[in-house]
Each structure stands twice: as structure tokens, then as C-alpha cells.
Amino acid sequence: MTGAPAAEALTLSQLPLFPLQTVLFPGGWLPLRIFEVRYLDMIKRCHQAGAPFGVVWLSEGSEVRRPDPAGRPGGDGFAREVFHPVGTLARIDSLERPQPGLMMVRCEGLQRFEVTARRQLPHGLWVGDVRLFDPDPVVPVVDHLQPVRDALRRLLESLQERDPETLPNLPLQPPYRWDDCGWVANRWLELLPVPNDIKLRLMALDNPLVRLELVADLLDKLNLNI
């Protein structure tokens, strides 16, 4: 294989983007309730083509497109939407149509990316050119971080015992990779009550061992007994 195709594989053009007030992590699961026209069409096309879309954190604005209350001159009449350039590819795992104009979708987080260019189509859908991050290397959980891993396992076991019906809705789903720093760190970050900007900064780190070290610091600051 020549170098050119490998380089091209690290970028995607005109990727449909879905700004949300949440952070999707690689290996995580996200349920979505789709009813806006701009996303109904996008999800339908992605599902039919088996193609991913991008989930980005909406740092300003509403997930549902709303009129601009300020009525700023030169605008399109809708409130501004601002989203973070780092996001995660989402693969549609299941799709249901309980009624016309409504889709219930379950998505899996794949690869991280950074938006290098973006534009909004006339009907409101964002698309972007993105640079894909390399997947996390598999780094075993070192001895001093094993209590962080074991606490996550105990938390899952507790949930299984107390409220097993909620398990399908958790981002923590099998296959469980208990000896993988990146996987353990990502699962903790999905569950911890920390601001989304912190979650994004940690997700964007290239070193999964450092990410898990910082998760351990967060657990300590939150006074969580591990």
C-alpha cells in the first residue's frame, strides 16, 4: 500500500454533524430521539448507506433549532449554534420508527475527530471536513490504577443487582475491556458529574494512560471512595 491512500483514510469530507449537549466517547453508546426534519433525513441516509455521522458538543445554543430572539441583522433568523471542533464518529446500531416523524436511534461511538472546516446547509444541517484521530493504543492498566478499574467494575455489578432494567440504557456496555486504560477512562468520564469541556479535553488526549491518571485525580477531587 502506498502512503497516499493511508493519508486520505485519516480525513473525511462533508461529514454530517449532530451538535448535542453531551459528549460521545469511543466505545460508548448513545440513545437519540430524532424528530427534526434536518436530522430525520440525515439519519435515514446514514442508516441506508451504513455510514457514520459526527457527534459534537454543543457549547452554545439549543439542540432543537429555534428562532433568534435577538433578531440580529444579517442572520438566517435562527439562534446561533456553537459546537466544539473535537467529536466522535457515531455508527447507527438500531433504528425504530414508532410513529411518523419520529425515529428512536441507538448509536455506538467510534473514532475521534477534529473538524477542520464546517458549513451549515440551507435547512440547518451542519457538515464538516474532519481529521480523524488515531485510535487509542491498548495500554494495560498499571498497578496503581487498578483500584480505579476495580471501582468501575464494582459500580457495574451494583447496578446489575439493583436495577438491571436500566443496563441497556447505560453507555457502559459489553464487550468489557477491563485491562485497557483508554476504555476504562472513557467509561468513567461518561458517568462522572464533570463539565463537558473537561470531558472533551480528556477525550482528546493521545495518551490513554495519562487520561486514566487524570480520571483518578477527578475521582479523588469528587471524594468518591474507590
mmCIF file with all atom_site columns, C-alpha atoms in Angstrom:
data_model
loop_
_atom_site.group_PDB
_atom_site.id
_atom_site.type_symbol
_atom_site.label_atom_id
_atom_site.label_alt_id
_atom_site.label_comp_id
_atom_site.label_asym_id
_atom_site.label_entity_id
_atom_site.label_seq_id
_atom_site.pdbx_PDB_ins_code
_atom_site.Cartn_x
_atom_site.Cartn_y
_atom_site.Cartn_z
_atom_site.occupancy
_atom_site.B_iso_or_equiv
_atom_site.pdbx_formal_charge
_atom_site.auth_seq_id
_atom_site.auth_comp_id
_atom_site.auth_asym_id
_atom_site.auth_atom_id
_atom_site.pdbx_PDB_model_num
ATOM 1   C CA . MET A 1 1   ? 0.000   0.000  0.000  1.00 0.00 ? 1   MET A CA 1
ATOM 2   C CA . THR A 1 2   ? 1.347   3.416  -0.876 1.00 0.00 ? 2   THR A CA 1
ATOM 3   C CA . GLY A 1 3   ? 1.467   6.320  1.568  1.00 0.00 ? 3   GLY A CA 1
ATOM 4   C CA . ALA A 1 4   ? -1.198  8.411  -0.178 1.00 0.00 ? 4   ALA A CA 1
ATOM 5   C CA . PRO A 1 5   ? -4.250  6.188  0.467  1.00 0.00 ? 5   PRO A CA 1
ATOM 6   C CA . ALA A 1 6   ? -3.258  5.831  4.128  1.00 0.00 ? 6   ALA A CA 1
ATOM 7   C CA . ALA A 1 7   ? -3.159  9.614  4.493  1.00 0.00 ? 7   ALA A CA 1
ATOM 8   C CA . GLU A 1 8   ? -6.503  10.006 2.745  1.00 0.00 ? 8   GLU A CA 1
ATOM 9   C CA . ALA A 1 9   ? -8.058  7.496  5.147  1.00 0.00 ? 9   ALA A CA 1
ATOM 10  C CA . LEU A 1 10  ? -7.383  9.900  8.024  1.00 0.00 ? 10  LEU A CA 1
ATOM 11  C CA . THR A 1 11  ? -9.793  12.562 6.696  1.00 0.00 ? 11  THR A CA 1
ATOM 12  C CA . LEU A 1 12  ? -13.487 12.692 5.861  1.00 0.00 ? 12  LEU A CA 1
ATOM 13  C CA . SER A 1 13  ? -15.217 15.350 3.776  1.00 0.00 ? 13  SER A CA 1
ATOM 14  C CA . GLN A 1 14  ? -18.763 16.656 4.190  1.00 0.00 ? 14  GLN A CA 1
ATOM 15  C CA . LEU A 1 15  ? -19.431 14.546 7.281  1.00 0.00 ? 15  LEU A CA 1
ATOM 16  C CA . PRO A 1 16  ? -22.947 15.196 8.678  1.00 0.00 ? 16  PRO A CA 1
ATOM 17  C CA . LEU A 1 17  ? -22.618 16.674 12.169 1.00 0.00 ? 17  LEU A CA 1
ATOM 18  C CA . PHE A 1 18  ? -25.036 16.374 15.083 1.00 0.00 ? 18  PHE A CA 1
ATOM 19  C CA . PRO A 1 19  ? -24.353 19.006 17.795 1.00 0.00 ? 19  PRO A CA 1
ATOM 20  C CA . LEU A 1 20  ? -25.578 17.721 21.174 1.00 0.00 ? 20  LEU A CA 1
ATOM 21  C CA . GLN A 1 21  ? -25.313 18.863 24.774 1.00 0.00 ? 21  GLN A CA 1
ATOM 22  C CA . THR A 1 22  ? -23.461 15.677 25.623 1.00 0.00 ? 22  THR A CA 1
ATOM 23  C CA . VAL A 1 23  ? -20.114 14.055 24.805 1.00 0.00 ? 23  VAL A CA 1
ATOM 24  C CA . LEU A 1 24  ? -19.948 10.743 22.959 1.00 0.00 ? 24  LEU A CA 1
ATOM 25  C CA . PHE A 1 25  ? -16.836 8.665  23.642 1.00 0.00 ? 25  PHE A CA 1
ATOM 26  C CA . PRO A 1 26  ? -15.307 5.921  21.513 1.00 0.00 ? 26  PRO A CA 1
ATOM 27  C CA . GLY A 1 27  ? -16.831 2.652  22.677 1.00 0.00 ? 27  GLY A CA 1
ATOM 28  C CA . GLY A 1 28  ? -19.782 4.444  24.274 1.00 0.00 ? 28  GLY A CA 1
ATOM 29  C CA . TRP A 1 29  ? -23.470 4.121  23.480 1.00 0.00 ? 29  TRP A CA 1
ATOM 30  C CA . LEU A 1 30  ? -25.921 6.945  22.885 1.00 0.00 ? 30  LEU A CA 1
ATOM 31  C CA . PRO A 1 31  ? -29.734 6.768  22.510 1.00 0.00 ? 31  PRO A CA 1
ATOM 32  C CA . LEU A 1 32  ? -31.264 9.526  20.369 1.00 0.00 ? 32  LEU A CA 1
ATOM 33  C CA . ARG A 1 33  ? -34.827 10.665 19.792 1.00 0.00 ? 33  ARG A CA 1
ATOM 34  C CA . ILE A 1 34  ? -34.950 12.209 16.324 1.00 0.00 ? 34  ILE A CA 1
ATOM 35  C CA . PHE A 1 35  ? -37.826 14.456 15.210 1.00 0.00 ? 35  PHE A CA 1
ATOM 36  C CA . GLU A 1 36  ? -36.290 17.495 13.477 1.00 0.00 ? 36  GLU A CA 1
ATOM 37  C CA . VAL A 1 37  ? -36.528 17.376 9.681  1.00 0.00 ? 37  VAL A CA 1
ATOM 38  C CA . ARG A 1 38  ? -32.821 18.177 9.255  1.00 0.00 ? 38  ARG A CA 1
ATOM 39  C CA . TYR A 1 39  ? -31.858 15.123 11.300 1.00 0.00 ? 39  TYR A CA 1
ATOM 40  C CA . LEU A 1 40  ? -34.607 12.744 10.174 1.00 0.00 ? 40  LEU A CA 1
ATOM 41  C CA . ASP A 1 41  ? -33.294 12.935 6.619  1.00 0.00 ? 41  ASP A CA 1
ATOM 42  C CA . MET A 1 42  ? -29.661 12.724 7.724  1.00 0.00 ? 42  MET A CA 1
ATOM 43  C CA . ILE A 1 43  ? -30.224 9.676  9.945  1.00 0.00 ? 43  ILE A CA 1
ATOM 44  C CA . LYS A 1 44  ? -32.245 7.955  7.226  1.00 0.00 ? 44  LYS A CA 1
ATOM 45  C CA . ARG A 1 45  ? -29.451 8.446  4.681  1.00 0.00 ? 45  ARG A CA 1
ATOM 46  C CA . CYS A 1 46  ? -26.702 7.347  7.075  1.00 0.00 ? 46  CYS A CA 1
ATOM 47  C CA . HIS A 1 47  ? -28.669 4.247  8.074  1.00 0.00 ? 47  HIS A CA 1
ATOM 48  C CA . GLN A 1 48  ? -29.358 3.250  4.477  1.00 0.00 ? 48  GLN A CA 1
ATOM 49  C CA . ALA A 1 49  ? -25.719 3.751  3.473  1.00 0.00 ? 49  ALA A CA 1
ATOM 50  C CA . GLY A 1 50  ? -24.229 2.220  6.627  1.00 0.00 ? 50  GLY A CA 1
ATOM 51  C CA . ALA A 1 51  ? -22.302 5.473  7.039  1.00 0.00 ? 51  ALA A CA 1
ATOM 52  C CA . PRO A 1 52  ? -21.401 7.262  10.280 1.00 0.00 ? 52  PRO A CA 1
ATOM 53  C CA . PHE A 1 53  ? -22.191 10.803 11.317 1.00 0.00 ? 53  PHE A CA 1
ATOM 54  C CA . GLY A 1 54  ? -20.333 13.018 13.760 1.00 0.00 ? 54  GLY A CA 1
ATOM 55  C CA . VAL A 1 55  ? -21.433 13.912 17.297 1.00 0.00 ? 55  VAL A CA 1
ATOM 56  C CA . VAL A 1 56  ? -20.009 17.218 18.559 1.00 0.00 ? 56  VAL A CA 1
ATOM 57  C CA . TRP A 1 57  ? -20.595 19.017 21.842 1.00 0.00 ? 57  TRP A CA 1
ATOM 58  C CA . LEU A 1 58  ? -22.988 21.959 21.507 1.00 0.00 ? 58  LEU A CA 1
ATOM 59  C CA . SER A 1 59  ? -21.393 24.614 23.727 1.00 0.00 ? 59  SER A CA 1
ATOM 60  C CA . GLU A 1 60  ? -23.870 27.381 22.839 1.00 0.00 ? 60  GLU A CA 1
ATOM 61  C CA . GLY A 1 61  ? -27.442 27.198 21.585 1.00 0.00 ? 61  GLY A CA 1
ATOM 62  C CA . SER A 1 62  ? -30.197 24.601 21.649 1.00 0.00 ? 62  SER A CA 1
ATOM 63  C CA . GLU A 1 63  ? -30.239 21.072 20.273 1.00 0.00 ? 63  GLU A CA 1
ATOM 64  C CA . VAL A 1 64  ? -33.535 21.982 18.612 1.00 0.00 ? 64  VAL A CA 1
ATOM 65  C CA . ARG A 1 65  ? -33.295 24.772 16.055 1.00 0.00 ? 65  ARG A CA 1
ATOM 66  C CA . ARG A 1 66  ? -35.042 27.887 17.397 1.00 0.00 ? 66  ARG A CA 1
ATOM 67  C CA . PRO A 1 67  ? -35.751 31.413 16.101 1.00 0.00 ? 67  PRO A CA 1
ATOM 68  C CA . ASP A 1 68  ? -33.191 34.050 17.077 1.00 0.00 ? 68  ASP A CA 1
ATOM 69  C CA . PRO A 1 69  ? -34.769 36.110 19.899 1.00 0.00 ? 69  PRO A CA 1
ATOM 70  C CA . ALA A 1 70  ? -32.284 38.919 19.272 1.00 0.00 ? 70  ALA A CA 1
ATOM 71  C CA . GLY A 1 71  ? -33.197 39.165 15.595 1.00 0.00 ? 71  GLY A CA 1
ATOM 72  C CA . ARG A 1 72  ? -29.620 40.020 14.629 1.00 0.00 ? 72  ARG A CA 1
ATOM 73  C CA . PRO A 1 73  ? -29.323 41.691 11.229 1.00 0.00 ? 73  PRO A CA 1
ATOM 74  C CA . GLY A 1 74  ? -27.696 39.593 8.540  1.00 0.00 ? 74  GLY A CA 1
ATOM 75  C CA . GLY A 1 75  ? -28.547 36.334 10.290 1.00 0.00 ? 75  GLY A CA 1
ATOM 76  C CA . ASP A 1 76  ? -30.679 33.483 8.991  1.00 0.00 ? 76  ASP A CA 1
ATOM 77  C CA . GLY A 1 77  ? -33.393 34.097 11.560 1.00 0.00 ? 77  GLY A CA 1
ATOM 78  C CA . PHE A 1 78  ? -32.322 31.222 13.801 1.00 0.00 ? 78  PHE A CA 1
ATOM 79  C CA . ALA A 1 79  ? -30.437 31.235 17.099 1.00 0.00 ? 79  ALA A CA 1
ATOM 80  C CA . ARG A 1 80  ? -26.698 30.709 16.876 1.00 0.00 ? 80  ARG A CA 1
ATOM 81  C CA . GLU A 1 81  ? -25.296 27.203 17.343 1.00 0.00 ? 81  GLU A CA 1
ATOM 82  C CA . VAL A 1 82  ? -21.698 26.887 18.506 1.00 0.00 ? 82  VAL A CA 1
ATOM 83  C CA . PHE A 1 83  ? -20.036 23.497 18.827 1.00 0.00 ? 83  PHE A CA 1
ATOM 84  C CA . HIS A 1 84  ? -16.625 22.192 19.817 1.00 0.00 ? 84  HIS A CA 1
ATOM 85  C CA . PRO A 1 85  ? -14.392 21.025 16.951 1.00 0.00 ? 85  PRO A CA 1
ATOM 86  C CA . VAL A 1 86  ? -13.483 17.707 18.629 1.00 0.00 ? 86  VAL A CA 1
ATOM 87  C CA . GLY A 1 87  ? -16.109 14.985 18.289 1.00 0.00 ? 87  GLY A CA 1
ATOM 88  C CA . THR A 1 88  ? -16.694 11.282 17.758 1.00 0.00 ? 88  THR A CA 1
ATOM 89  C CA . LEU A 1 89  ? -17.994 9.295  14.815 1.00 0.00 ? 89  LEU A CA 1
ATOM 90  C CA . ALA A 1 90  ? -21.308 7.595  15.575 1.00 0.00 ? 90  ALA A CA 1
ATOM 91  C CA . ARG A 1 91  ? -22.475 4.344  13.985 1.00 0.00 ? 91  ARG A CA 1
ATOM 92  C CA . ILE A 1 92  ? -26.207 3.600  13.965 1.00 0.00 ? 92  ILE A CA 1
ATOM 93  C CA . ASP A 1 93  ? -26.711 0.265  15.715 1.00 0.00 ? 93  ASP A CA 1
ATOM 94  C CA . SER A 1 94  ? -30.525 0.229  15.734 1.00 0.00 ? 94  SER A CA 1
ATOM 95  C CA . LEU A 1 95  ? -33.327 2.401  14.375 1.00 0.00 ? 95  LEU A CA 1
ATOM 96  C CA . GLU A 1 96  ? -37.053 2.289  15.132 1.00 0.00 ? 96  GLU A CA 1
ATOM 97  C CA . ARG A 1 97  ? -39.912 4.407  13.780 1.00 0.00 ? 97  ARG A CA 1
ATOM 98  C CA . PRO A 1 98  ? -42.642 4.313  16.471 1.00 0.00 ? 98  PRO A CA 1
ATOM 99  C CA . GLN A 1 99  ? -44.683 6.930  14.597 1.00 0.00 ? 99  GLN A CA 1
ATOM 100 C CA . PRO A 1 100 ? -44.389 9.185  11.535 1.00 0.00 ? 100 PRO A CA 1
ATOM 101 C CA . GLY A 1 101 ? -41.834 11.933 12.036 1.00 0.00 ? 101 GLY A CA 1
ATOM 102 C CA . LEU A 1 102 ? -40.073 10.184 14.918 1.00 0.00 ? 102 LEU A CA 1
ATOM 103 C CA . MET A 1 103 ? -37.038 7.919  14.998 1.00 0.00 ? 103 MET A CA 1
ATOM 104 C CA . MET A 1 104 ? -35.556 6.192  18.031 1.00 0.00 ? 104 MET A CA 1
ATOM 105 C CA . VAL A 1 105 ? -31.892 5.517  17.357 1.00 0.00 ? 105 VAL A CA 1
ATOM 106 C CA . ARG A 1 106 ? -29.115 3.793  19.275 1.00 0.00 ? 106 ARG A CA 1
ATOM 107 C CA . CYS A 1 107 ? -25.568 4.738  18.265 1.00 0.00 ? 107 CYS A CA 1
ATOM 108 C CA . GLU A 1 108 ? -22.091 3.480  19.080 1.00 0.00 ? 108 GLU A CA 1
ATOM 109 C CA . GLY A 1 109 ? -19.128 5.829  19.414 1.00 0.00 ? 109 GLY A CA 1
ATOM 110 C CA . LEU A 1 110 ? -16.266 5.011  17.044 1.00 0.00 ? 110 LEU A CA 1
ATOM 111 C CA . GLN A 1 111 ? -13.260 7.195  16.224 1.00 0.00 ? 111 GLN A CA 1
ATOM 112 C CA . ARG A 1 112 ? -12.437 10.682 17.477 1.00 0.00 ? 112 ARG A CA 1
ATOM 113 C CA . PHE A 1 113 ? -12.042 13.537 15.023 1.00 0.00 ? 113 PHE A CA 1
ATOM 114 C CA . GLU A 1 114 ? -11.381 17.265 14.741 1.00 0.00 ? 114 GLU A CA 1
ATOM 115 C CA . VAL A 1 115 ? -13.468 19.494 12.475 1.00 0.00 ? 115 VAL A CA 1
ATOM 116 C CA . THR A 1 116 ? -11.174 21.436 10.135 1.00 0.00 ? 116 THR A CA 1
ATOM 117 C CA . ALA A 1 117 ? -13.918 23.176 8.116  1.00 0.00 ? 117 ALA A CA 1
ATOM 118 C CA . ARG A 1 118 ? -17.660 23.474 8.575  1.00 0.00 ? 118 ARG A CA 1
ATOM 119 C CA . ARG A 1 119 ? -20.726 24.882 6.859  1.00 0.00 ? 119 ARG A CA 1
ATOM 120 C CA . GLN A 1 120 ? -24.449 24.911 7.513  1.00 0.00 ? 120 GLN A CA 1
ATOM 121 C CA . LEU A 1 121 ? -26.799 23.808 4.759  1.00 0.00 ? 121 LEU A CA 1
ATOM 122 C CA . PRO A 1 122 ? -29.959 25.823 3.995  1.00 0.00 ? 122 PRO A CA 1
ATOM 123 C CA . HIS A 1 123 ? -32.227 23.504 6.017  1.00 0.00 ? 123 HIS A CA 1
ATOM 124 C CA . GLY A 1 124 ? -29.950 23.769 9.065  1.00 0.00 ? 124 GLY A CA 1
ATOM 125 C CA . LEU A 1 125 ? -27.817 20.620 8.906  1.00 0.00 ? 125 LEU A CA 1
ATOM 126 C CA . TRP A 1 126 ? -24.131 21.113 9.671  1.00 0.00 ? 126 TRP A CA 1
ATOM 127 C CA . VAL A 1 127 ? -21.498 19.280 7.611  1.00 0.00 ? 127 VAL A CA 1
ATOM 128 C CA . GLY A 1 128 ? -17.760 19.343 8.102  1.00 0.00 ? 128 GLY A CA 1
ATOM 129 C CA . ASP A 1 129 ? -14.410 18.223 6.837  1.00 0.00 ? 129 ASP A CA 1
ATOM 130 C CA . VAL A 1 130 ? -12.762 16.295 9.647  1.00 0.00 ? 130 VAL A CA 1
ATOM 131 C CA . ARG A 1 131 ? -9.351  14.909 10.519 1.00 0.00 ? 131 ARG A CA 1
ATOM 132 C CA . LEU A 1 132 ? -9.585  11.539 12.258 1.00 0.00 ? 132 LEU A CA 1
ATOM 133 C CA . PHE A 1 133 ? -7.565  10.890 15.398 1.00 0.00 ? 133 PHE A CA 1
ATOM 134 C CA . ASP A 1 134 ? -5.619  7.660  15.640 1.00 0.00 ? 134 ASP A CA 1
ATOM 135 C CA . PRO A 1 135 ? -7.493  5.097  17.770 1.00 0.00 ? 135 PRO A CA 1
ATOM 136 C CA . ASP A 1 136 ? -6.250  4.744  21.330 1.00 0.00 ? 136 ASP A CA 1
ATOM 137 C CA . PRO A 1 137 ? -3.454  2.193  21.631 1.00 0.00 ? 137 PRO A CA 1
ATOM 138 C CA . VAL A 1 138 ? -4.293  -0.604 24.034 1.00 0.00 ? 138 VAL A CA 1
ATOM 139 C CA . VAL A 1 139 ? -2.385  0.199  27.227 1.00 0.00 ? 139 VAL A CA 1
ATOM 140 C CA . PRO A 1 140 ? -2.763  -2.233 30.157 1.00 0.00 ? 140 PRO A CA 1
ATOM 141 C CA . VAL A 1 141 ? -3.943  -0.795 33.466 1.00 0.00 ? 141 VAL A CA 1
ATOM 142 C CA . VAL A 1 142 ? -0.859  -0.362 35.654 1.00 0.00 ? 142 VAL A CA 1
ATOM 143 C CA . ASP A 1 143 ? -0.820  -1.482 39.271 1.00 0.00 ? 143 ASP A CA 1
ATOM 144 C CA . HIS A 1 144 ? -1.500  1.861  40.958 1.00 0.00 ? 144 HIS A CA 1
ATOM 145 C CA . LEU A 1 145 ? -4.541  2.476  38.707 1.00 0.00 ? 145 LEU A CA 1
ATOM 146 C CA . GLN A 1 146 ? -6.129  -0.929 39.210 1.00 0.00 ? 146 GLN A CA 1
ATOM 147 C CA . PRO A 1 147 ? -8.285  0.388  42.111 1.00 0.00 ? 147 PRO A CA 1
ATOM 148 C CA . VAL A 1 148 ? -9.821  2.870  39.623 1.00 0.00 ? 148 VAL A CA 1
ATOM 149 C CA . ARG A 1 149 ? -10.599 -0.010 37.257 1.00 0.00 ? 149 ARG A CA 1
ATOM 150 C CA . ASP A 1 150 ? -11.922 -2.209 40.066 1.00 0.00 ? 150 ASP A CA 1
ATOM 151 C CA . ALA A 1 151 ? -14.219 0.575  41.325 1.00 0.00 ? 151 ALA A CA 1
ATOM 152 C CA . LEU A 1 152 ? -15.811 0.823  37.890 1.00 0.00 ? 152 LEU A CA 1
ATOM 153 C CA . ARG A 1 153 ? -16.361 -2.917 37.842 1.00 0.00 ? 153 ARG A CA 1
ATOM 154 C CA . ARG A 1 154 ? -17.985 -2.786 41.295 1.00 0.00 ? 154 ARG A CA 1
ATOM 155 C CA . LEU A 1 155 ? -20.220 0.049  40.149 1.00 0.00 ? 155 LEU A CA 1
ATOM 156 C CA . LEU A 1 156 ? -21.424 -2.006 37.199 1.00 0.00 ? 156 LEU A CA 1
ATOM 157 C CA . GLU A 1 157 ? -22.034 -5.041 39.400 1.00 0.00 ? 157 GLU A CA 1
ATOM 158 C CA . SER A 1 158 ? -24.027 -2.880 41.817 1.00 0.00 ? 158 SER A CA 1
ATOM 159 C CA . LEU A 1 159 ? -26.196 -1.553 39.001 1.00 0.00 ? 159 LEU A CA 1
ATOM 160 C CA . GLN A 1 160 ? -26.758 -5.072 37.711 1.00 0.00 ? 160 GLN A CA 1
ATOM 161 C CA . GLU A 1 161 ? -28.030 -6.119 41.133 1.00 0.00 ? 161 GLU A CA 1
ATOM 162 C CA . ARG A 1 162 ? -30.125 -3.059 41.991 1.00 0.00 ? 162 ARG A CA 1
ATOM 163 C CA . ASP A 1 163 ? -31.673 -2.022 38.694 1.00 0.00 ? 163 ASP A CA 1
ATOM 164 C CA . PRO A 1 164 ? -30.934 -4.437 35.844 1.00 0.00 ? 164 PRO A CA 1
ATOM 165 C CA . GLU A 1 165 ? -33.604 -2.849 33.627 1.00 0.00 ? 165 GLU A CA 1
ATOM 166 C CA . THR A 1 166 ? -31.502 0.316  33.277 1.00 0.00 ? 166 THR A CA 1
ATOM 167 C CA . LEU A 1 167 ? -28.432 -1.517 31.984 1.00 0.00 ? 167 LEU A CA 1
ATOM 168 C CA . PRO A 1 168 ? -29.350 -1.388 28.262 1.00 0.00 ? 168 PRO A CA 1
ATOM 169 C CA . ASN A 1 169 ? -29.509 2.418  28.533 1.00 0.00 ? 169 ASN A CA 1
ATOM 170 C CA . LEU A 1 170 ? -26.070 2.826  30.092 1.00 0.00 ? 170 LEU A CA 1
ATOM 171 C CA . PRO A 1 171 ? -23.057 3.840  27.986 1.00 0.00 ? 171 PRO A CA 1
ATOM 172 C CA . LEU A 1 172 ? -21.193 1.028  29.763 1.00 0.00 ? 172 LEU A CA 1
ATOM 173 C CA . GLN A 1 173 ? -21.897 -1.971 27.517 1.00 0.00 ? 173 GLN A CA 1
ATOM 174 C CA . PRO A 1 174 ? -20.047 -5.179 26.635 1.00 0.00 ? 174 PRO A CA 1
ATOM 175 C CA . PRO A 1 175 ? -17.544 -6.169 25.478 1.00 0.00 ? 175 PRO A CA 1
ATOM 176 C CA . TYR A 1 176 ? -15.899 -5.039 28.711 1.00 0.00 ? 176 TYR A CA 1
ATOM 177 C CA . ARG A 1 177 ? -12.198 -4.228 28.309 1.00 0.00 ? 177 ARG A CA 1
ATOM 178 C CA . TRP A 1 178 ? -11.135 -4.072 31.923 1.00 0.00 ? 178 TRP A CA 1
ATOM 179 C CA . ASP A 1 179 ? -7.397  -4.105 31.192 1.00 0.00 ? 179 ASP A CA 1
ATOM 180 C CA . ASP A 1 180 ? -7.456  -1.207 28.699 1.00 0.00 ? 180 ASP A CA 1
ATOM 181 C CA . CYS A 1 181 ? -6.631  2.245  30.129 1.00 0.00 ? 181 CYS A CA 1
ATOM 182 C CA . GLY A 1 182 ? -8.461  4.159  27.401 1.00 0.00 ? 182 GLY A CA 1
ATOM 183 C CA . TRP A 1 183 ? -11.631 2.089  27.675 1.00 0.00 ? 183 TRP A CA 1
ATOM 184 C CA . VAL A 1 184 ? -11.755 2.348  31.483 1.00 0.00 ? 184 VAL A CA 1
ATOM 185 C CA . ALA A 1 185 ? -11.080 6.110  31.404 1.00 0.00 ? 185 ALA A CA 1
ATOM 186 C CA . ASN A 1 186 ? -13.779 6.707  28.786 1.00 0.00 ? 186 ASN A CA 1
ATOM 187 C CA . ARG A 1 187 ? -16.386 4.734  30.694 1.00 0.00 ? 187 ARG A CA 1
ATOM 188 C CA . TRP A 1 188 ? -15.675 6.682  33.890 1.00 0.00 ? 188 TRP A CA 1
ATOM 189 C CA . LEU A 1 189 ? -15.894 10.001 32.051 1.00 0.00 ? 189 LEU A CA 1
ATOM 190 C CA . GLU A 1 190 ? -19.311 9.062  30.663 1.00 0.00 ? 190 GLU A CA 1
ATOM 191 C CA . LEU A 1 191 ? -20.584 8.522  34.209 1.00 0.00 ? 191 LEU A CA 1
ATOM 192 C CA . LEU A 1 192 ? -18.851 11.230 36.244 1.00 0.00 ? 192 LEU A CA 1
ATOM 193 C CA . PRO A 1 193 ? -20.654 14.538 37.002 1.00 0.00 ? 193 PRO A CA 1
ATOM 194 C CA . VAL A 1 194 ? -17.988 16.793 35.494 1.00 0.00 ? 194 VAL A CA 1
ATOM 195 C CA . PRO A 1 195 ? -18.410 19.604 32.917 1.00 0.00 ? 195 PRO A CA 1
ATOM 196 C CA . ASN A 1 196 ? -18.407 18.644 29.261 1.00 0.00 ? 196 ASN A CA 1
ATOM 197 C CA . ASP A 1 197 ? -15.402 20.825 28.482 1.00 0.00 ? 197 ASP A CA 1
ATOM 198 C CA . ILE A 1 198 ? -13.329 18.735 30.900 1.00 0.00 ? 198 ILE A CA 1
ATOM 199 C CA . LYS A 1 199 ? -14.633 15.513 29.369 1.00 0.00 ? 199 LYS A CA 1
ATOM 200 C CA . LEU A 1 200 ? -13.656 16.755 25.913 1.00 0.00 ? 200 LEU A CA 1
ATOM 201 C CA . ARG A 1 201 ? -10.172 17.814 26.967 1.00 0.00 ? 201 ARG A CA 1
ATOM 202 C CA . LEU A 1 202 ? -9.515  14.384 28.426 1.00 0.00 ? 202 LEU A CA 1
ATOM 203 C CA . MET A 1 203 ? -11.042 12.565 25.457 1.00 0.00 ? 203 MET A CA 1
ATOM 204 C CA . ALA A 1 204 ? -8.736  14.479 23.109 1.00 0.00 ? 204 ALA A CA 1
ATOM 205 C CA . LEU A 1 205 ? -5.591  13.314 24.935 1.00 0.00 ? 205 LEU A CA 1
ATOM 206 C CA . ASP A 1 206 ? -3.471  10.973 22.840 1.00 0.00 ? 206 ASP A CA 1
ATOM 207 C CA . ASN A 1 207 ? -2.124  9.039  25.827 1.00 0.00 ? 207 ASN A CA 1
ATOM 208 C CA . PRO A 1 208 ? -4.794  6.772  27.421 1.00 0.00 ? 208 PRO A CA 1
ATOM 209 C CA . LEU A 1 209 ? -2.615  6.137  30.477 1.00 0.00 ? 209 LEU A CA 1
ATOM 210 C CA . VAL A 1 210 ? -2.452  9.866  31.198 1.00 0.00 ? 210 VAL A CA 1
ATOM 211 C CA . ARG A 1 211 ? -6.222  10.074 30.653 1.00 0.00 ? 211 ARG A CA 1
ATOM 212 C CA . LEU A 1 212 ? -6.832  7.388  33.277 1.00 0.00 ? 212 LEU A CA 1
ATOM 213 C CA . GLU A 1 213 ? -4.388  9.114  35.667 1.00 0.00 ? 213 GLU A CA 1
ATOM 214 C CA . LEU A 1 214 ? -6.448  12.303 35.348 1.00 0.00 ? 214 LEU A CA 1
ATOM 215 C CA . VAL A 1 215 ? -9.668  10.357 35.884 1.00 0.00 ? 215 VAL A CA 1
ATOM 216 C CA . ALA A 1 216 ? -8.166  9.047  39.124 1.00 0.00 ? 216 ALA A CA 1
ATOM 217 C CA . ASP A 1 217 ? -7.485  12.668 40.143 1.00 0.00 ? 217 ASP A CA 1
ATOM 218 C CA . LEU A 1 218 ? -11.101 13.575 39.348 1.00 0.00 ? 218 LEU A CA 1
ATOM 219 C CA . LEU A 1 219 ? -12.398 10.706 41.473 1.00 0.00 ? 219 LEU A CA 1
ATOM 220 C CA . ASP A 1 220 ? -10.232 11.940 44.348 1.00 0.00 ? 220 ASP A CA 1
ATOM 221 C CA . LYS A 1 221 ? -11.468 15.547 43.968 1.00 0.00 ? 221 LYS A CA 1
ATOM 222 C CA . LEU A 1 222 ? -15.066 14.360 43.893 1.00 0.00 ? 222 LEU A CA 1
ATOM 223 C CA . ASN A 1 223 ? -14.422 12.425 47.121 1.00 0.00 ? 223 ASN A CA 1
ATOM 224 C CA . LEU A 1 224 ? -15.587 9.191  45.547 1.00 0.00 ? 224 LEU A CA 1
ATOM 225 C CA . ASN A 1 225 ? -14.486 6.229  47.589 1.00 0.00 ? 225 ASN A CA 1
ATOM 226 C CA . ILE A 1 226 ? -12.558 3.821  45.387 1.00 0.00 ? 226 ILE A CA 1
#
